[in-house]
Amino acid sequence: MENGIDSLLKHIGDLYLNEKMSDVTIIIKGVKLPAHRLILVRCKYFQAMFESGMVEATSNRIELRETSIDGFKSVLKWFYTGTADITSSDHAVMVLRTAHMYEVTDLVDRMTDYFEENFDDDYVCQILNEAILLSLGELVDKAVEFVRDLPYEILEHENFKQLSTDALNVMLTRGVHEASNGAIFRAVMGWMRANPSKTAEFCDILKHVPLSSVTIEDLAKIPTDVIDLRTIIHLTIQQEISGPSYCLMDENVAQPKYGIKVIAGGDTSFFERDEAILKYKIGSSGNSIVIDLGRRFMLNSFEMQLFEAHSGQTYSYWIAVSEDNVNWTPVIDHSKYPCRSLQNLYFDVRPVRFVRIYGTASTTAFFQIASFGAFYTTQTFEIDRETTLFMPSYNVALPAKNAIISQGFSFLVTFGAGVIMQLPQPYLLDSMRVLPCAEQLPVCSYELEVSTDGLVWNHIISEENVALWRDIHFDMQPVVFVKITVTVLKELRPNAVAIVDSFDISDRELSSVLGRRDGNVYENLLKWAMQSPLNESDISTAYTKHLKPMMVEARSKL
């Protein structure tokens, strides 16, 4: 049985292009389309029109100019039914353009999904044109992904000549870079012949075409009415110095398919072999690793896995980048900090072909990396340009972020030197959130310190008799190590030891109560208690008040 909602939707849908109860007529190039104001106000464009006080607000005729009749019919049907019948790719482009013109965002999204599901060689160039014209970034990205898989087919397709200038530049810098330089050059020459009215833009377009390996035969075929040969030669010389820059978003470009190789400081085949280690001796004559990416890429991020043969192995280093292997710009400076594990490194976007990694210190005599990646990341990040350090907006004190406990067991109850957490790299931090008290100790005292080398410590905060989570804010500073020393309430500690000694409670139970697993807890507490005058207090009262509730809870969890 048809329910009420289905019946309502059907009746509304039946009003599409139906003159019954129509109170407005839309006219496009002489074609009249009956419509209903209450339906049209689904669209922001028409809602603003009816509320504006313009003549259309009261007239029963609305004339639309520069609008496709077929495209608008589909948009109008969307208002009534929530569906749009697409008859061809050309029709789909018209619907997308019209929906965007009249601010029908839900239909624009639907058409974007349609194109992503129906890319083909014949229409990807047309779709890319439209996506760039309408600033539909997601659709641009999907079109580029499709082109990357079929670069030769797209370059040779007749529709390549129909690309707009902006679409052509996107195609050259992001889409067809895996094709041969000759194939790219010939396709661009074909585009220029087909677009003689755009000669003023030819030089800028050729800056994105790799010219150094173009053959004499290809150069000889250039018609003089397309571009002057001397211009080509001049651009070729310029590219020997700089060259085109490719922008591949969120893709690791440090891959053999792009021509990457190690040209100094280690195994030249490092990127071609699995589980290889790039290694050089610090202070040797070849005192740095130099990587040639094979091409110039727009980059703003590196990922570098430092090799760890054993626990505690750390390195210090700096990284510089270059376009020509002559002029270098430092982008990362971790030369003062002990680093380990995966390094997530960020810097201002810039063209890069060569990367120099200079090891300044190591717990061994060698600087070693297990992997290296280079990216143009679209994720937002913040760095301090003076120090080059990353300022994270998320929690970095997690095993998933390669933080480790380098001393102690946990952030819970500790005695003596405290617990030290080591981050994989220096971060600029100004806040922390700490839960200092163990579950069995609802109240405790603690001290928080930070360090960049694990030797010199900066005091951040000390608090006594606190509970629950502590939100701590401090002046922004570089941090590699975090130390937290937590103590039980001063009045409870000696009494607890005396009580344990009196009632002959085993170390295992004491460990459970105090949140520790080693036998030193009892010895350390007993030594402390022997020096405390509080042990003269009434043991039975202290036991009933303090320790017994803790033990009952702890035993229930054994």
XYZ file of C-alpha atoms in Angstrom:
558
model
C 0.000 0.000 0.000
C 1.312 3.437 -0.899
C 2.055 5.502 2.224
C 1.283 9.183 2.696
C 4.832 10.408 1.990
C 5.077 8.498 -1.292
C 1.688 9.823 -2.362
C 2.674 13.416 -1.519
C 5.958 13.149 -3.465
C 4.130 11.709 -6.468
C 1.576 14.534 -6.503
C 4.309 17.186 -6.241
C 6.255 15.464 -9.000
C 3.150 15.463 -11.233
C 3.144 19.283 -11.110
C 6.413 19.416 -13.119
C 5.709 21.288 -16.419
C 1.993 21.067 -15.514
C -0.044 24.225 -16.125
C -2.516 23.177 -13.429
C -2.330 25.698 -10.581
C 0.752 27.242 -12.203
C 1.278 30.814 -11.007
C 4.435 31.717 -12.928
C 5.860 31.047 -16.393
C 9.606 30.802 -17.013
C 10.666 31.846 -20.504
C 14.007 30.737 -22.002
C 14.718 31.690 -25.610
C 10.996 31.876 -26.320
C 10.193 28.504 -24.737
C 7.580 28.732 -21.953
C 7.855 26.491 -18.887
C 4.947 26.533 -16.375
C 6.069 26.541 -12.746
C 4.966 27.198 -9.164
C 6.460 29.790 -6.849
C 6.200 27.561 -3.775
C 8.373 24.986 -5.550
C 10.840 27.474 -7.025
C 11.695 28.888 -3.590
C 13.592 25.632 -2.965
C 16.247 27.462 -4.952
C 18.146 30.347 -3.279
C 18.267 32.228 -6.587
C 14.488 32.329 -6.977
C 13.882 32.843 -3.261
C 16.030 35.988 -3.362
C 14.270 37.105 -6.553
C 10.784 36.794 -5.025
C 11.848 38.647 -1.859
C 13.744 41.411 -3.647
C 10.850 43.677 -4.707
C 11.947 43.393 -8.346
C 9.337 43.208 -11.071
C 9.697 39.404 -11.151
C 8.492 39.285 -7.542
C 4.962 40.149 -8.637
C 4.951 39.285 -12.348
C 3.719 35.929 -13.558
C 6.499 35.852 -16.192
C 10.221 35.332 -15.551
C 12.614 35.509 -18.494
C 16.000 33.828 -18.028
C 18.925 34.712 -20.279
C 22.165 32.872 -21.044
C 20.592 29.647 -19.864
C 20.442 26.254 -21.585
C 16.826 25.157 -22.042
C 17.695 21.456 -21.681
C 19.910 22.111 -18.683
C 17.256 24.210 -16.959
C 14.510 21.643 -17.568
C 16.580 19.106 -15.638
C 17.195 21.600 -12.830
C 13.470 22.405 -12.713
C 12.616 18.716 -12.558
C 15.049 18.399 -9.638
C 12.982 21.016 -7.756
C 9.828 18.939 -8.162
C 11.089 15.361 -7.937
C 14.621 15.331 -6.527
C 15.758 13.499 -9.691
C 17.416 14.586 -12.916
C 17.420 12.326 -15.972
C 20.816 12.511 -17.692
C 20.779 11.553 -21.373
C 24.455 12.054 -22.276
C 27.753 13.443 -21.008
C 27.098 16.687 -22.905
C 23.726 16.947 -21.197
C 25.349 16.222 -17.827
C 27.795 19.104 -18.334
C 24.865 21.423 -19.169
C 23.009 20.349 -16.016
C 26.107 20.892 -13.867
C 26.677 24.349 -15.335
C 23.020 25.355 -14.888
C 22.800 23.990 -11.342
C 25.894 25.957 -10.422
C 24.523 29.125 -12.075
C 21.303 28.924 -10.040
C 23.045 27.853 -6.802
C 21.404 24.436 -6.553
C 24.179 22.973 -4.425
C 22.605 19.566 -3.818
C 22.275 19.011 -7.576
C 25.853 20.226 -8.127
C 26.989 17.604 -5.618
C 24.918 14.938 -7.350
C 26.375 15.815 -10.752
C 29.892 15.758 -9.295
C 29.218 12.215 -8.071
C 27.840 11.322 -11.511
C 31.019 12.444 -13.266
C 33.264 10.681 -10.760
C 31.414 7.461 -11.540
C 31.368 7.967 -15.319
C 34.746 9.342 -16.427
C 35.878 8.266 -19.886
C 38.496 9.313 -22.455
C 35.983 11.233 -24.556
C 34.752 13.614 -21.877
C 37.409 13.948 -19.181
C 38.873 17.064 -20.848
C 35.439 18.687 -21.040
C 34.724 17.792 -17.415
C 38.088 19.205 -16.309
C 37.324 22.454 -18.145
C 33.995 22.765 -16.367
C 35.348 21.775 -12.946
C 38.066 24.436 -13.121
C 35.654 27.076 -14.435
C 33.236 26.401 -11.559
C 36.002 25.999 -8.933
C 34.937 22.444 -8.066
C 38.191 21.302 -6.459
C 37.082 17.758 -5.665
C 35.978 17.135 -9.248
C 39.287 18.564 -10.528
C 41.175 16.106 -8.307
C 39.117 13.151 -9.540
C 39.611 14.143 -13.176
C 43.378 14.404 -12.630
C 43.411 10.944 -11.017
C 41.674 9.513 -14.092
C 44.174 11.201 -16.445
C 47.164 9.834 -14.492
C 46.114 6.279 -15.336
C 45.808 7.013 -19.088
C 48.253 9.834 -19.904
C 49.046 8.770 -23.488
C 45.405 8.174 -24.401
C 44.433 11.630 -23.124
C 47.367 13.394 -24.820
C 46.486 11.822 -28.161
C 42.735 12.391 -27.891
C 41.192 15.044 -30.132
C 39.451 16.609 -27.132
C 42.830 17.488 -25.598
C 42.833 20.459 -27.988
C 39.622 21.737 -26.375
C 41.197 22.260 -22.962
C 41.071 25.771 -21.556
C 44.423 27.368 -20.716
C 43.879 26.814 -16.997
C 42.841 23.196 -17.557
C 45.877 22.604 -19.773
C 48.222 23.898 -17.075
C 46.599 21.600 -14.497
C 46.917 18.705 -16.941
C 50.629 19.408 -17.500
C 51.582 19.923 -13.851
C 49.447 17.216 -12.268
C 48.050 14.783 -14.822
C 50.322 13.643 -17.670
C 53.765 13.835 -16.055
C 54.324 10.072 -16.439
C 54.128 10.299 -20.241
C 57.305 10.821 -22.252
C 58.539 14.372 -22.764
C 58.132 13.978 -26.521
C 54.494 12.902 -26.232
C 53.733 15.879 -23.977
C 55.516 18.279 -26.338
C 53.669 17.027 -29.424
C 50.284 17.223 -27.665
C 50.947 20.813 -26.576
C 52.033 21.772 -30.109
C 48.729 20.340 -31.355
C 46.844 22.357 -28.754
C 48.631 25.533 -29.872
C 47.754 24.958 -33.534
C 44.099 24.494 -32.524
C 44.079 27.641 -30.344
C 45.854 30.386 -32.343
C 43.880 33.081 -30.531
C 45.780 32.262 -27.326
C 49.314 32.940 -28.609
C 49.955 35.397 -25.772
C 49.792 32.470 -23.325
C 52.019 30.035 -25.271
C 55.262 30.933 -23.465
C 53.717 30.457 -20.010
C 52.271 27.106 -21.090
C 55.640 25.890 -22.424
C 57.197 26.544 -19.009
C 55.283 23.465 -17.851
C 56.560 21.318 -20.750
C 59.897 19.488 -20.258
C 61.930 20.652 -23.285
C 65.433 19.377 -22.556
C 64.843 15.941 -24.085
C 62.697 17.025 -27.055
C 64.265 15.719 -30.272
C 65.581 17.801 -33.168
C 62.913 16.153 -35.344
C 60.148 17.443 -33.073
C 61.641 20.933 -33.010
C 61.883 20.968 -36.818
C 58.138 20.279 -37.082
C 57.145 23.416 -35.172
C 55.233 25.734 -37.520
C 56.644 29.260 -37.384
C 53.103 30.615 -37.116
C 52.626 28.723 -33.830
C 55.732 29.826 -31.918
C 59.142 31.105 -32.819
C 61.922 28.501 -32.616
C 64.177 30.965 -30.818
C 61.592 31.165 -28.032
C 61.721 27.379 -27.677
C 65.518 27.446 -27.482
C 65.440 30.239 -24.888
C 62.928 28.314 -22.741
C 65.026 25.163 -23.056
C 68.064 27.017 -21.705
C 65.965 28.392 -18.847
C 64.737 24.913 -18.001
C 68.293 23.658 -17.740
C 68.502 26.024 -14.786
C 65.010 25.702 -13.343
C 62.570 23.560 -15.362
C 58.859 22.838 -14.894
C 57.480 22.054 -11.450
C 54.914 19.285 -10.913
C 52.306 19.412 -8.167
C 51.026 15.966 -7.158
C 48.857 16.460 -4.102
C 49.084 13.953 -1.241
C 51.277 11.581 -3.266
C 54.759 10.416 -2.373
C 56.928 11.564 -5.301
C 60.113 9.960 -3.927
C 59.587 6.921 -6.154
C 61.661 5.224 -8.872
C 58.960 5.867 -11.513
C 59.787 9.580 -11.295
C 63.531 9.004 -11.618
C 64.636 9.371 -7.997
C 68.195 8.372 -7.101
C 70.766 8.856 -4.363
C 73.677 10.835 -5.774
C 75.770 11.146 -2.594
C 76.044 9.670 0.866
C 74.909 6.085 0.420
C 73.579 3.271 -1.728
C 72.468 4.727 -5.079
C 69.851 1.954 -5.432
C 68.261 2.656 -2.032
C 64.859 3.580 -3.515
C 64.765 0.502 -5.734
C 65.237 -2.129 -3.017
C 62.899 -3.154 -0.212
C 64.237 -3.022 3.354
C 67.362 -1.143 2.232
C 69.165 1.194 4.652
C 70.667 4.492 3.536
C 73.781 4.876 5.671
C 76.862 7.066 5.831
C 79.510 7.819 8.427
C 79.107 11.181 10.133
C 82.148 13.379 9.567
C 83.358 11.468 6.495
C 84.378 13.265 3.293
C 80.962 12.680 1.732
C 79.344 14.249 4.760
C 75.694 14.274 3.694
C 73.025 12.349 1.814
C 71.945 14.028 -1.434
C 68.803 12.810 -3.211
C 67.799 13.744 -6.762
C 64.008 13.438 -7.095
C 64.404 13.177 -10.888
C 62.048 16.098 -11.517
C 61.108 19.350 -9.885
C 58.082 19.027 -7.609
C 56.143 21.471 -5.475
C 56.647 20.133 -1.935
C 55.878 21.066 1.655
C 56.435 17.849 3.605
C 58.891 14.992 4.150
C 58.445 11.696 5.982
C 61.706 10.107 7.070
C 62.057 6.863 9.026
C 65.232 6.882 11.079
C 66.801 3.441 11.435
C 66.649 1.980 14.953
C 68.850 -1.039 15.462
C 68.318 -0.895 19.233
C 66.324 0.994 21.825
C 67.692 4.431 22.630
C 69.299 5.046 19.242
C 68.907 8.705 18.234
C 70.123 11.100 15.541
C 70.365 14.849 14.989
C 70.250 16.377 11.511
C 69.225 19.227 9.226
C 67.686 19.178 5.741
C 68.125 21.646 2.858
C 66.490 21.662 -0.590
C 67.524 22.938 -4.006
C 66.236 23.305 -7.544
C 69.649 23.075 -9.230
C 71.992 21.252 -6.769
C 73.905 24.524 -6.405
C 71.795 26.948 -4.379
C 70.420 25.410 -1.165
C 67.665 26.527 1.213
C 67.476 25.032 4.755
C 63.933 23.862 5.562
C 64.364 21.597 8.618
C 66.775 22.103 11.539
C 66.816 19.285 14.091
C 70.560 19.589 14.630
C 70.185 20.329 18.372
C 67.701 17.592 19.198
C 67.878 13.789 19.623
C 65.408 12.280 17.115
C 64.176 8.749 16.579
C 61.601 6.711 14.662
C 59.346 8.393 12.051
C 59.981 12.082 11.362
C 56.952 14.071 10.127
C 58.464 17.244 8.689
C 56.724 20.323 7.285
C 57.859 23.525 5.578
C 56.502 26.292 3.344
C 55.585 25.022 -0.131
C 58.398 25.451 -2.656
C 59.810 23.843 -5.840
C 62.285 21.072 -4.994
C 64.395 18.682 -7.034
C 67.371 17.970 -4.761
C 67.274 17.140 -1.041
C 70.334 17.217 1.229
C 70.161 15.418 4.613
C 73.072 16.272 6.901
C 73.560 14.200 10.043
C 75.164 16.177 12.867
C 75.094 13.612 15.689
C 74.203 9.991 16.399
C 74.411 7.518 19.271
C 76.502 5.501 16.803
C 79.042 6.806 14.320
C 76.573 6.603 11.443
C 73.528 8.454 10.165
C 70.958 5.931 8.879
C 67.470 6.164 7.385
C 65.151 3.299 6.518
C 62.728 5.213 4.275
C 62.147 8.666 2.830
C 59.020 10.252 1.330
C 58.393 13.661 -0.242
C 54.897 15.174 -0.446
C 52.740 18.147 -1.276
C 50.273 17.631 1.560
C 46.865 19.302 1.506
C 46.522 18.901 5.275
C 46.752 22.115 7.229
C 49.791 22.526 9.472
C 51.598 25.255 11.383
C 55.350 25.719 11.670
C 57.621 28.258 13.335
C 59.755 29.706 10.537
C 62.544 30.768 12.864
C 63.138 27.327 14.377
C 61.536 25.275 11.515
C 59.748 23.242 14.224
C 56.269 21.802 13.782
C 53.484 23.119 16.055
C 50.995 20.218 16.299
C 47.299 20.833 16.851
C 46.717 17.246 18.047
C 47.969 14.955 20.807
C 51.510 13.743 20.014
C 51.997 11.828 23.296
C 50.644 8.568 21.891
C 52.231 5.263 20.837
C 50.535 5.761 17.453
C 52.589 8.973 17.112
C 55.771 7.055 18.111
C 56.031 8.458 21.632
C 57.710 6.034 24.059
C 58.324 5.722 27.804
C 62.103 5.877 28.117
C 62.172 5.594 31.924
C 59.651 4.028 34.291
C 56.448 2.148 33.514
C 53.644 4.649 33.148
C 52.444 8.078 34.153
C 50.779 6.636 37.249
C 52.262 6.334 40.738
C 56.055 6.727 40.590
C 58.792 7.198 43.111
C 62.312 8.547 42.845
C 63.340 9.687 39.345
C 59.840 9.758 37.832
C 58.572 8.630 34.431
C 60.108 10.089 31.260
C 58.328 10.109 27.926
C 60.344 10.704 24.743
C 58.770 12.149 21.577
C 60.184 11.065 18.204
C 61.124 14.617 17.196
C 61.090 18.137 18.654
C 57.724 19.878 18.720
C 56.816 23.403 19.744
C 54.301 22.895 22.565
C 52.407 25.177 24.927
C 49.912 22.864 26.621
C 49.522 19.378 28.073
C 46.754 17.350 29.643
C 47.841 15.024 32.434
C 46.104 12.488 34.695
C 48.734 12.146 37.440
C 46.800 10.026 39.959
C 46.447 6.263 39.777
C 42.971 4.799 39.963
C 43.627 3.553 43.511
C 44.988 6.961 44.568
C 42.260 9.554 44.031
C 44.521 12.336 45.332
C 48.246 12.832 44.776
C 50.997 15.375 44.141
C 53.183 15.688 41.062
C 55.853 17.707 39.268
C 56.004 18.209 35.491
C 59.232 19.039 33.615
C 60.290 19.169 29.948
C 63.625 18.932 28.164
C 65.119 19.029 24.664
C 68.043 16.701 25.467
C 67.025 14.619 28.493
C 69.762 16.272 30.583
C 68.693 19.828 31.331
C 65.099 20.076 32.560
C 62.715 23.043 32.615
C 60.227 23.078 35.463
C 56.657 23.565 34.181
C 54.425 23.047 37.224
C 54.147 21.375 40.628
C 50.838 20.709 42.396
C 49.937 18.999 45.650
C 46.854 17.043 46.647
C 45.182 17.170 43.237
C 42.767 14.828 41.460
C 41.347 14.169 38.017
C 42.771 15.518 34.740
C 45.052 18.540 34.810
C 44.977 21.004 31.878
C 48.352 22.729 31.877
C 49.347 25.772 29.827
C 52.829 27.253 29.595
C 55.044 29.380 27.360
C 55.567 27.759 23.958
C 58.914 25.961 23.777
C 60.670 23.059 22.030
C 59.973 19.715 23.722
C 61.469 16.263 23.163
C 61.238 14.782 26.684
C 58.493 15.066 29.307
C 59.093 13.985 32.911
C 56.373 13.580 35.500
C 57.097 12.622 39.094
C 54.013 11.608 41.071
C 53.909 11.033 44.831
C 51.271 9.641 47.178
C 49.922 11.999 49.837
C 52.746 12.668 52.272
C 50.618 11.713 55.280
C 49.534 8.426 53.723
C 52.888 7.112 52.487
C 54.673 6.350 55.805
C 51.517 5.124 57.510
C 50.831 2.794 54.613
C 54.285 1.243 54.934
C 54.017 0.828 58.650
C 50.596 -0.766 58.261
C 51.835 -3.136 55.580
C 54.755 -4.158 57.773
C 52.498 -4.709 60.773
C 49.874 -6.796 58.998
C 52.399 -8.805 56.929
C 50.802 -8.017 53.551
C 52.657 -9.556 50.600
C 54.612 -7.495 48.079
C 52.214 -8.706 45.375
C 49.239 -7.166 47.133
C 51.183 -4.017 47.948
C 52.169 -3.711 44.296
C 48.548 -3.977 43.254
C 47.473 -1.380 45.764
C 50.129 1.126 44.753
C 49.990 0.501 41.023
C 53.554 -0.831 40.675
C 54.966 -4.190 39.533
C 58.505 -4.263 40.927
C 59.721 -5.301 44.353
C 61.483 -1.979 44.950
C 58.236 -0.299 45.969
C 58.090 -1.924 49.363
C 61.782 -1.299 50.065
C 61.618 2.352 48.966
C 58.483 3.078 50.979
C 59.793 1.291 54.035
C 63.023 3.303 53.916
C 60.979 6.503 53.664
C 58.658 5.424 56.484
C 61.508 4.593 58.868
C 62.586 8.247 58.768
C 59.091 9.679 59.310
C 57.699 10.719 62.704
C 54.221 10.007 61.353
C 54.813 6.313 62.051
C 54.195 7.098 65.700
C 50.499 7.550 64.856
C 47.874 4.952 65.594
C 48.394 2.241 62.991
C 44.944 0.691 63.373
C 43.214 4.029 62.774
C 45.355 4.772 59.736
C 44.755 1.286 58.343
C 40.970 1.595 58.626
C 40.936 5.121 57.223
C 43.422 4.867 54.367
C 44.757 1.499 53.277
C 41.944 -0.981 53.794
C 39.552 0.633 51.206
C 42.411 0.737 48.699
C 43.257 -2.931 49.261
C 39.650 -4.085 48.930
C 39.385 -2.375 45.551
C 42.763 -3.668 44.398
C 42.061 -7.279 45.409
C 38.784 -7.234 43.473
C 40.832 -6.595 40.320
C 43.458 -9.298 40.849
